[in-house]
Amino acid sequence: MQGLMMDVPLMISSLIRHADRCHSDTEIVSRTVEGPVHRYTYHDAHVRSRQLARALSRLGVHNADRVGTLAWNGYRHFELYYAVSGMGAIVHTINPRLFHEQLVYIVGDAEDRIVFFDLTFTALVEKPAAACTGVKHWVAMTDRAHRPQAAIPGLLCYEDLIAGESDDFDWPEFDENTASALCYTSGTTGKPKGVLFSHRSTLLHAYAISLPDTKGLSASSSVLTIVPMFHVNAWGIPYAAALVGCKLVFPGGALDGASLYRLIEAEAVDSTSAVPTVWMNLINYMQQNKLRFSTLKHTTIGGAACPPAMIRTLSDEFGLRVMHGWGMTEMSPVGTINAPKGKHRGLPADARFQLSLKQGRPLYGVEMKVVDFEGRELPRDGKSAGNVVVRGPWVLRRYFKEAGGNPLTPDGWLPTGDVGTIDADGYLQITDRSKDVIKSGGEWISSIELENIAVGHPSVNEAAVIGIRHPKWDERPLLIVVKRPGADLTKEALLAFYEGKIAKWWLPDDVVFVDELPHTATGKLSKLTLREQFKDYQLPGC
Ligand code: AMP
């Protein structure tokens, strides 16, 4: 017997329509590429999204067509999210930090018909435009006054495109499993692969991340979206914001410490999310200038392991509620968030701090287990480390165009490529990525743990640990460090700092000081580049 409730599909357009009806005057604030700060409301965003949907139809965009974006976080990008998905097409967010060849490949693989770009990326677009023959129009996301003088075929301008359109457009209703957005993974090996989200997966994920033990979003919050909208849909915030009706603040391209601090203060931001590298710059800026937040209360940190020293600084020095989270593009992206339970209230401060370092509990909807190499589930004892596999309604089943074949295990779980433990309370702790873990004499050394200790040293700004070939042990850890400006630190002093914190055989075999570490297009440490740079490195005594 079937239940007798309505079968209303979960549509992305229903989010912006809801925000317009219930939060029509709530603000969306954007720092723009053109200069001034732009302010409008959910009502305005809804009107313009419908105008844009009509304009796209006029340009011949149909169901399932891909529309690319090369843009910072801002109101026009937000309108594209809703207009493109809402009309039944697919918004393909492209990472502007990709190289020319990668860009041409991704635009071609996605078969983008139109690409929208922020003015910052005019030069970036000019070169590949001719090579991307499938793209019929390139649209500069600006007004006529700022239209770039560039040799780009089929160049249009956003404001001209929508200016003549009415907003008389009814969002169509269709199968909630229809594709809505496409995002390519960083592709640490092989070609980048597309992750294709659906209306249903996006809505369920938006619900889950709004809950109190996740982002805890509400109509009274002012939320800054630091995570780029080209990095897994800014972790879902543009959707969840419309769902709850919070004030939304977009930083544009200014992601340095000073700009972010000023924006947080000016817009009374109380909640944000960012990767550790962004926080590192913001913390440095605030410490150098002896600043404090007056409104910010909450941050989620993920995308890479958040070092304990960072959690300590943000919570003790800046008074923030820090929630460590874990996920991946293939998971929309949020899988776990760290929030304490009622029973943890009485825990001594140090035990609570130790708990907060873990990557957190799975959101309802995400099933997770750790398995050994034969795929056998390991105990949930917080000690048995294995490969983390996941399943759930916002977890990838196949890559776009079935690239790479079937990624799932025979029993239907997605291997994440991460190694970790799960404890009896369900908290996940990531010890490493399977390709970053250092295999020494048949045992594993966690590169994340060694990095976390290094950045706990007051003279260290950033650290990476990679495995270097070793004739006897197979691999041994090399620590690569960026010192804090003006810091005086020797290899011996840094290695001595590890004493008592790890087993002796985990101690890095050598330390190299560098001016900066390489990062991927999404701002994470690029171990791939480091392994390449240090592939001929000779460890002492080898
Ligand atoms: P991406 O798909 O680019 O977002 O990368 C996903 C990968 O980032 C995961 O598979 C993890 O290896 C890593 N990652 C994300 N969050 C965390 C975290 N909190 N701690 C450790 N690694 C993380």
XYZ file of C-alpha atoms and ligand atoms in Angstrom:
565
model
C 0.000 0.000 0.000
C 1.341 3.428 -0.950
C 1.258 6.370 1.435
C -1.252 9.029 0.512
C 0.881 12.146 0.730
C 1.511 14.490 -2.201
C 4.260 13.622 -4.598
C 5.728 17.125 -4.923
C 9.192 16.988 -6.500
C 12.121 18.615 -4.683
C 12.992 21.469 -7.049
C 15.836 23.959 -6.646
C 13.508 26.693 -7.926
C 11.262 26.076 -4.920
C 14.037 27.386 -2.671
C 14.251 30.825 -4.263
C 10.464 31.020 -4.575
C 10.161 30.216 -0.874
C 12.831 32.794 0.030
C 10.988 35.420 -2.037
C 7.646 34.662 -0.373
C 8.862 34.464 3.211
C 12.082 36.502 3.277
C 11.527 38.913 0.417
C 13.310 41.848 2.089
C 16.234 39.855 3.529
C 19.492 41.143 2.117
C 22.024 39.580 -0.220
C 25.231 41.620 -0.140
C 28.048 41.189 -2.671
C 31.470 42.709 -2.947
C 31.737 43.133 -6.709
C 34.571 42.822 -9.157
C 33.643 46.243 -10.568
C 34.229 47.894 -7.180
C 31.143 48.930 -5.215
C 29.327 46.700 -2.753
C 26.017 45.543 -4.233
C 22.918 45.095 -2.071
C 19.561 43.663 -2.901
C 17.037 41.174 -1.552
C 15.795 37.630 -2.108
C 12.846 39.201 -3.914
C 15.171 41.007 -6.337
C 17.225 37.832 -6.809
C 14.082 35.893 -7.668
C 12.927 38.516 -10.192
C 16.311 38.622 -11.901
C 16.691 34.809 -11.900
C 13.423 34.544 -13.811
C 14.522 37.272 -16.241
C 17.739 35.343 -16.754
C 15.868 32.072 -17.311
C 13.849 33.777 -20.050
C 17.007 35.223 -21.597
C 18.635 31.791 -21.600
C 15.597 30.268 -23.292
C 15.843 32.997 -25.923
C 19.495 32.019 -26.484
C 18.333 28.467 -27.118
C 19.218 26.828 -23.786
C 17.113 23.712 -23.343
C 16.706 20.989 -20.726
C 19.988 19.384 -19.716
C 22.122 21.900 -21.640
C 25.248 22.844 -19.749
C 25.872 26.500 -18.873
C 29.365 27.192 -17.582
C 30.375 29.795 -14.989
C 33.822 31.163 -14.239
C 32.973 33.428 -11.382
C 33.562 34.501 -7.806
C 30.880 34.414 -5.160
C 28.445 37.179 -6.018
C 24.814 37.964 -6.751
C 24.973 37.284 -10.497
C 26.503 33.864 -9.845
C 23.685 33.243 -7.344
C 21.121 34.155 -10.020
C 22.787 31.727 -12.431
C 22.525 28.932 -9.861
C 18.766 29.391 -9.703
C 17.993 30.395 -13.296
C 19.937 27.590 -14.967
C 18.931 24.731 -12.644
C 15.436 26.133 -12.214
C 14.704 26.011 -15.947
C 15.924 22.400 -16.175
C 19.423 23.070 -17.511
C 22.711 22.318 -15.704
C 24.971 24.925 -14.144
C 28.589 23.906 -14.586
C 30.789 25.796 -12.138
C 34.360 25.947 -13.449
C 37.360 26.490 -11.223
C 39.139 29.605 -12.591
C 42.455 28.474 -11.117
C 42.743 25.714 -13.716
C 45.395 25.825 -16.428
C 44.486 26.701 -19.994
C 44.528 23.065 -21.201
C 42.419 21.870 -18.258
C 39.907 24.617 -18.908
C 39.577 23.740 -22.583
C 39.242 20.063 -21.670
C 36.562 20.635 -19.021
C 34.476 23.058 -21.114
C 34.663 20.551 -23.985
C 33.880 17.497 -21.862
C 30.921 19.244 -20.237
C 29.813 20.480 -23.685
C 29.063 23.923 -22.299
C 26.898 25.920 -24.703
C 27.297 29.246 -22.933
C 29.945 30.344 -20.450
C 29.422 33.244 -18.040
C 32.556 34.883 -16.628
C 33.489 37.589 -14.141
C 35.600 40.465 -15.472
C 38.594 39.188 -13.488
C 38.704 36.231 -15.847
C 38.510 38.094 -19.167
C 42.143 37.361 -20.012
C 41.734 33.757 -18.867
C 38.780 33.298 -21.214
C 40.243 35.160 -24.185
C 42.827 32.483 -24.925
C 40.684 29.319 -24.751
C 37.591 30.994 -26.274
C 38.693 30.180 -29.806
C 39.541 26.572 -28.856
C 36.168 25.984 -27.189
C 34.231 25.650 -30.409
C 31.115 24.221 -28.750
C 30.549 27.444 -26.808
C 28.097 29.668 -28.670
C 28.257 32.642 -26.302
C 30.607 34.004 -23.701
C 28.803 36.323 -21.313
C 30.702 38.919 -19.283
C 28.989 39.173 -15.890
C 28.807 42.945 -15.838
C 26.935 45.969 -17.221
C 27.443 47.758 -20.513
C 29.745 50.371 -18.970
C 32.217 47.655 -17.921
C 31.888 45.402 -20.975
C 35.418 44.163 -21.771
C 37.103 45.043 -25.053
C 38.282 41.534 -25.731
C 38.601 39.340 -28.785
C 36.045 36.782 -27.596
C 33.679 35.269 -30.180
C 29.962 35.677 -29.421
C 30.657 38.017 -26.490
C 27.570 39.237 -24.611
C 27.045 41.245 -21.477
C 24.927 40.000 -18.543
C 22.960 43.148 -17.805
C 22.131 43.716 -21.480
C 21.044 40.094 -21.716
C 18.414 40.344 -19.020
C 17.495 44.038 -19.331
C 14.649 43.610 -21.810
C 13.227 40.456 -20.232
C 10.113 40.357 -18.106
C 10.069 38.199 -14.989
C 6.864 36.549 -16.128
C 8.254 33.039 -15.972
C 6.846 30.023 -14.152
C 9.471 27.612 -12.934
C 8.769 24.254 -14.563
C 8.194 21.172 -12.401
C 9.927 17.962 -13.444
C 11.506 14.808 -12.041
C 13.497 15.668 -8.932
C 16.264 13.311 -10.036
C 17.011 15.604 -13.002
C 20.593 16.868 -13.116
C 21.006 20.410 -11.762
C 24.718 21.184 -11.431
C 28.055 19.842 -12.583
C 31.391 20.220 -10.841
C 34.686 18.601 -11.831
C 36.905 17.030 -9.192
C 40.440 18.321 -8.850
C 41.677 15.165 -10.572
C 44.814 14.363 -8.593
C 45.373 11.517 -11.021
C 44.140 11.236 -14.579
C 41.695 13.631 -16.152
C 39.216 15.587 -14.015
C 35.875 13.842 -13.686
C 32.470 15.501 -13.510
C 30.200 15.096 -10.497
C 26.598 15.625 -11.528
C 24.238 16.730 -8.758
C 20.458 16.459 -8.962
C 17.638 18.646 -7.643
C 16.799 15.949 -5.120
C 20.373 15.459 -3.861
C 20.865 19.230 -3.602
C 17.664 19.810 -1.630
C 18.278 16.948 0.804
C 21.851 18.123 1.339
C 20.647 21.712 1.887
C 18.190 20.497 4.539
C 20.865 18.462 6.285
C 23.491 21.202 6.428
C 21.003 23.700 7.894
C 20.438 21.633 11.042
C 21.698 22.893 14.418
C 24.526 20.351 14.730
C 25.686 21.150 11.208
C 25.731 24.774 10.009
C 22.928 25.753 12.383
C 21.548 28.258 9.882
C 18.545 30.423 10.651
C 16.603 33.389 9.285
C 18.311 35.548 11.890
C 21.865 34.637 10.733
C 24.181 36.668 8.533
C 26.233 34.137 6.600
C 29.442 34.796 4.681
C 30.158 32.277 1.910
C 33.945 32.169 1.744
C 34.129 28.758 0.085
C 33.967 29.515 -3.649
C 30.789 28.790 -5.548
C 33.041 26.924 -7.995
C 34.152 24.565 -5.216
C 31.270 22.106 -4.744
C 28.633 24.819 -4.808
C 30.169 26.726 -1.887
C 29.479 23.617 0.208
C 25.747 24.028 -0.496
C 25.331 27.372 1.305
C 23.648 29.239 -1.598
C 20.848 26.657 -1.461
C 20.639 26.318 2.326
C 20.584 30.126 2.699
C 17.422 30.389 0.593
C 15.943 27.433 2.473
C 16.279 29.184 5.848
C 16.159 32.806 4.615
C 19.362 34.045 6.228
C 21.206 37.189 5.119
C 23.809 36.143 2.573
C 27.161 37.870 2.127
C 29.361 37.232 -0.926
C 33.044 38.249 -0.787
C 33.766 38.412 -4.544
C 37.420 37.740 -5.317
C 38.893 39.396 -2.210
C 39.723 36.428 0.014
C 42.739 37.907 1.812
C 42.686 38.346 5.587
C 42.128 42.122 5.608
C 39.232 42.070 3.121
C 37.460 39.185 4.823
C 37.844 40.740 8.267
C 36.392 44.065 7.088
C 33.460 42.363 5.387
C 32.659 40.237 8.441
C 32.587 43.325 10.634
C 30.714 45.552 8.155
C 27.945 43.022 7.496
C 27.591 41.727 11.068
C 28.419 38.219 9.853
C 27.819 35.568 12.522
C 28.542 32.377 10.588
C 30.955 31.281 7.903
C 32.769 28.268 6.417
C 36.275 28.066 4.996
C 39.234 25.822 4.286
C 42.170 25.998 6.745
C 44.403 28.010 4.350
C 41.916 30.890 4.253
C 41.661 30.829 8.027
C 45.454 30.823 8.314
C 45.637 34.152 6.443
C 42.744 35.660 8.376
C 44.258 34.620 11.725
C 47.669 36.050 10.757
C 46.075 39.352 9.742
C 44.045 39.609 12.939
C 46.951 38.679 15.188
C 49.293 41.139 13.473
C 46.734 43.927 13.879
C 45.445 42.836 17.306
C 41.858 42.535 16.093
C 38.806 40.730 17.453
C 35.470 39.769 15.912
C 32.437 41.645 17.170
C 29.718 39.477 15.601
C 31.227 36.257 14.211
C 30.273 33.292 16.390
C 30.505 30.178 14.271
C 32.704 28.663 11.602
C 32.826 25.338 9.865
C 36.289 24.299 8.706
C 36.906 21.481 6.275
C 38.185 20.581 2.855
C 41.482 19.609 4.499
C 42.402 18.585 8.032
C 42.089 21.514 10.410
C 45.223 21.649 12.600
C 44.549 21.504 16.361
C 46.481 24.758 16.847
C 44.001 26.501 14.540
C 40.975 25.154 16.417
C 42.598 26.272 19.677
C 43.308 29.793 18.391
C 39.860 30.275 16.900
C 38.009 29.023 19.929
C 40.203 30.287 22.788
C 41.551 33.517 21.305
C 38.705 34.547 19.019
C 35.795 32.953 20.900
C 34.354 31.071 17.927
C 32.404 27.839 17.898
C 34.565 25.842 15.506
C 33.070 22.848 13.780
C 35.447 20.615 11.917
C 33.818 18.945 8.923
C 34.724 16.445 6.259
C 33.416 15.650 2.830
C 34.259 15.593 -0.835
C 32.893 16.810 -4.163
C 31.383 13.355 -4.665
C 29.359 13.893 -1.452
C 27.841 17.271 -2.389
C 30.161 17.780 -0.293
C 29.274 17.501 3.417
C 29.621 14.074 5.041
C 30.422 14.759 8.682
C 30.442 17.726 11.047
C 31.847 17.787 14.534
C 29.372 18.832 17.200
C 29.439 17.530 20.769
C 26.575 15.500 22.243
C 24.699 16.185 25.470
C 26.763 13.574 27.290
C 29.954 15.493 26.456
C 28.866 18.555 28.424
C 30.553 17.404 31.609
C 33.822 16.431 29.927
C 37.012 18.131 31.105
C 38.136 20.903 28.726
C 41.030 18.901 27.326
C 38.870 15.860 26.503
C 36.344 18.135 24.750
C 39.151 19.731 22.803
C 40.472 16.314 21.752
C 36.988 15.375 20.576
C 36.675 18.602 18.563
C 39.748 17.636 16.517
C 37.941 14.719 14.901
C 36.165 15.253 11.582
C 32.773 14.663 13.206
C 29.643 12.578 12.992
C 27.881 11.746 9.723
C 24.852 13.871 8.918
C 21.649 11.877 8.812
C 21.523 10.600 5.246
C 25.197 9.679 5.041
C 26.079 6.104 5.942
C 29.728 5.503 6.597
C 32.035 2.649 7.546
C 35.741 1.841 7.526
C 36.850 -1.300 5.746
C 40.075 -3.242 5.323
C 41.680 -4.028 1.964
C 39.337 -6.983 1.464
C 36.325 -4.724 2.051
C 35.529 -6.187 5.483
C 34.041 -3.708 7.923
C 36.362 -2.772 10.807
C 35.176 -2.213 14.378
C 33.806 1.202 15.371
C 36.322 1.501 18.182
C 38.101 4.754 17.318
C 41.310 2.770 16.740
C 40.904 0.468 13.748
C 41.986 2.501 10.721
C 40.757 1.557 7.273
C 39.389 2.915 4.039
C 36.349 5.120 4.531
C 33.393 4.163 2.310
C 30.070 5.992 2.152
C 26.566 5.807 0.703
C 23.559 8.073 0.743
C 21.138 10.154 -1.333
C 23.670 12.940 -1.963
C 26.596 10.612 -2.680
C 27.815 10.021 -6.253
C 26.787 6.829 -8.050
C 28.598 7.379 -11.371
C 30.780 10.164 -12.767
C 29.508 12.325 -15.623
C 29.501 10.343 -18.880
C 30.425 7.290 -16.761
C 34.071 8.439 -16.758
C 36.271 5.860 -15.068
C 33.526 3.182 -15.101
C 31.787 2.031 -11.936
C 33.399 3.719 -8.906
C 31.404 1.744 -6.314
C 32.334 -1.358 -4.336
C 30.468 -4.564 -5.273
C 28.022 -3.913 -2.410
C 27.312 -0.353 -3.572
C 29.457 1.917 -1.391
C 31.665 4.758 -2.640
C 35.329 4.491 -1.579
C 36.410 7.989 -0.554
C 40.173 7.483 -0.870
C 40.510 8.546 2.767
C 41.802 6.450 5.636
C 40.291 6.883 9.075
C 38.695 5.497 12.206
C 35.118 5.663 13.494
C 34.436 5.548 17.236
C 31.484 4.094 19.105
C 29.725 7.489 19.073
C 30.032 7.659 15.285
C 32.836 10.256 15.152
C 35.126 9.916 12.155
C 38.805 10.733 12.383
C 40.688 10.986 9.103
C 44.267 9.857 9.454
C 45.216 10.425 5.843
C 44.357 10.133 2.191
C 45.219 6.649 1.059
C 47.756 8.058 -1.398
C 49.354 10.418 1.150
C 49.792 7.964 3.990
C 53.480 7.121 4.490
C 54.199 3.426 4.300
C 57.225 2.766 6.453
C 58.392 -0.801 7.064
C 54.916 -2.215 6.485
C 53.317 0.243 8.937
C 51.451 3.474 8.240
C 52.457 6.954 9.361
C 49.794 9.658 9.240
C 51.063 12.691 7.327
C 48.183 14.750 8.754
C 49.220 14.041 12.329
C 52.838 15.044 11.657
C 51.666 18.246 9.921
C 49.312 19.104 12.779
C 52.138 18.873 15.298
C 54.436 21.032 13.162
C 51.877 23.823 12.782
C 51.403 23.717 16.552
C 54.943 25.155 16.838
C 54.748 28.925 17.288
C 57.340 29.574 14.544
C 55.587 27.506 11.876
C 53.068 28.974 9.470
C 52.348 25.967 7.269
C 53.688 22.419 6.954
C 53.418 19.417 4.668
C 54.705 15.889 5.101
C 55.340 13.548 2.195
C 56.845 10.082 1.906
C 60.311 9.831 0.330
C 61.610 6.549 -1.076
C 63.845 4.731 1.356
C 66.006 1.678 0.524
C 65.259 -0.075 3.794
C 61.879 1.193 4.997
C 60.188 1.715 1.616
C 59.157 5.290 2.554
C 60.137 7.760 5.262
C 58.526 11.105 6.139
C 60.000 14.416 4.958
C 58.696 17.551 6.676
C 58.471 20.675 4.497
C 57.858 23.886 6.390
C 57.061 27.559 5.857
C 58.251 29.566 8.864
C 56.335 32.510 10.266
C 57.734 35.823 9.024
C 60.889 36.690 11.000
C 60.893 33.397 12.930
C 64.195 31.798 13.811
C 63.753 28.033 13.725
C 66.215 25.205 13.147
C 65.598 21.679 11.958
C 66.828 20.324 15.306
C 64.492 22.547 17.325
C 61.515 21.542 15.222
C 62.273 17.825 15.465
C 62.750 18.162 19.228
C 59.210 19.590 19.345
C 57.896 16.150 18.315
C 59.379 14.471 21.388
C 56.709 12.771 23.497
C 54.002 13.555 20.934
C 54.524 10.609 18.577
C 56.148 7.168 18.454
C 59.881 7.597 17.800
C 59.753 5.821 14.433
C 57.219 8.393 13.167
C 59.777 11.218 13.506
C 60.428 12.858 10.095
C 63.839 11.891 8.688
C 64.497 15.435 7.522
C 63.133 18.976 7.471
C 63.227 21.396 4.543
C 62.355 25.083 4.961
C 60.675 26.718 1.956
C 59.194 30.161 1.229
C 55.832 28.775 0.239
C 53.995 25.511 -0.310
C 52.085 24.657 -3.496
C 48.284 24.603 -3.325
C 45.677 23.026 -5.560
C 43.021 24.996 -7.430
C 40.774 24.659 -4.375
C 43.381 26.002 -1.960
C 44.537 22.684 -0.485
C 48.133 21.619 -0.075
C 49.187 19.997 -3.335
C 51.031 16.869 -2.248
C 51.155 15.802 -5.877
C 53.283 18.855 -6.751
C 55.430 18.349 -3.660
C 56.040 14.696 -4.485
C 57.094 15.794 -7.960
C 59.356 18.552 -6.599
C 61.032 16.220 -4.100
C 61.063 13.030 -6.152
C 64.885 12.908 -6.227
C 65.339 14.078 -2.642
C 68.047 12.224 -0.732
C 67.242 11.646 2.919
C 70.221 11.862 5.304
C 72.072 8.558 5.524
C 70.586 7.139 2.309
P 37.391 17.773 -2.724
O 36.559 16.822 -3.463
O 38.315 18.571 -3.577
O 36.568 18.645 -1.833
O 38.361 16.936 -1.786
C 37.874 15.967 -0.895
C 38.996 15.457 -0.042
O 39.482 16.487 0.829
C 38.579 14.350 0.893
O 38.525 13.110 0.246
C 39.672 14.423 1.947
O 40.850 13.754 1.533
C 39.964 15.895 2.033
N 39.262 16.473 3.188
C 38.126 17.166 3.198
N 37.828 17.567 4.447
C 38.791 17.088 5.256
C 39.053 17.149 6.673
N 38.279 17.817 7.499
N 40.145 16.495 7.127
C 40.968 15.829 6.310
N 40.799 15.752 4.977
C 39.723 16.379 4.458
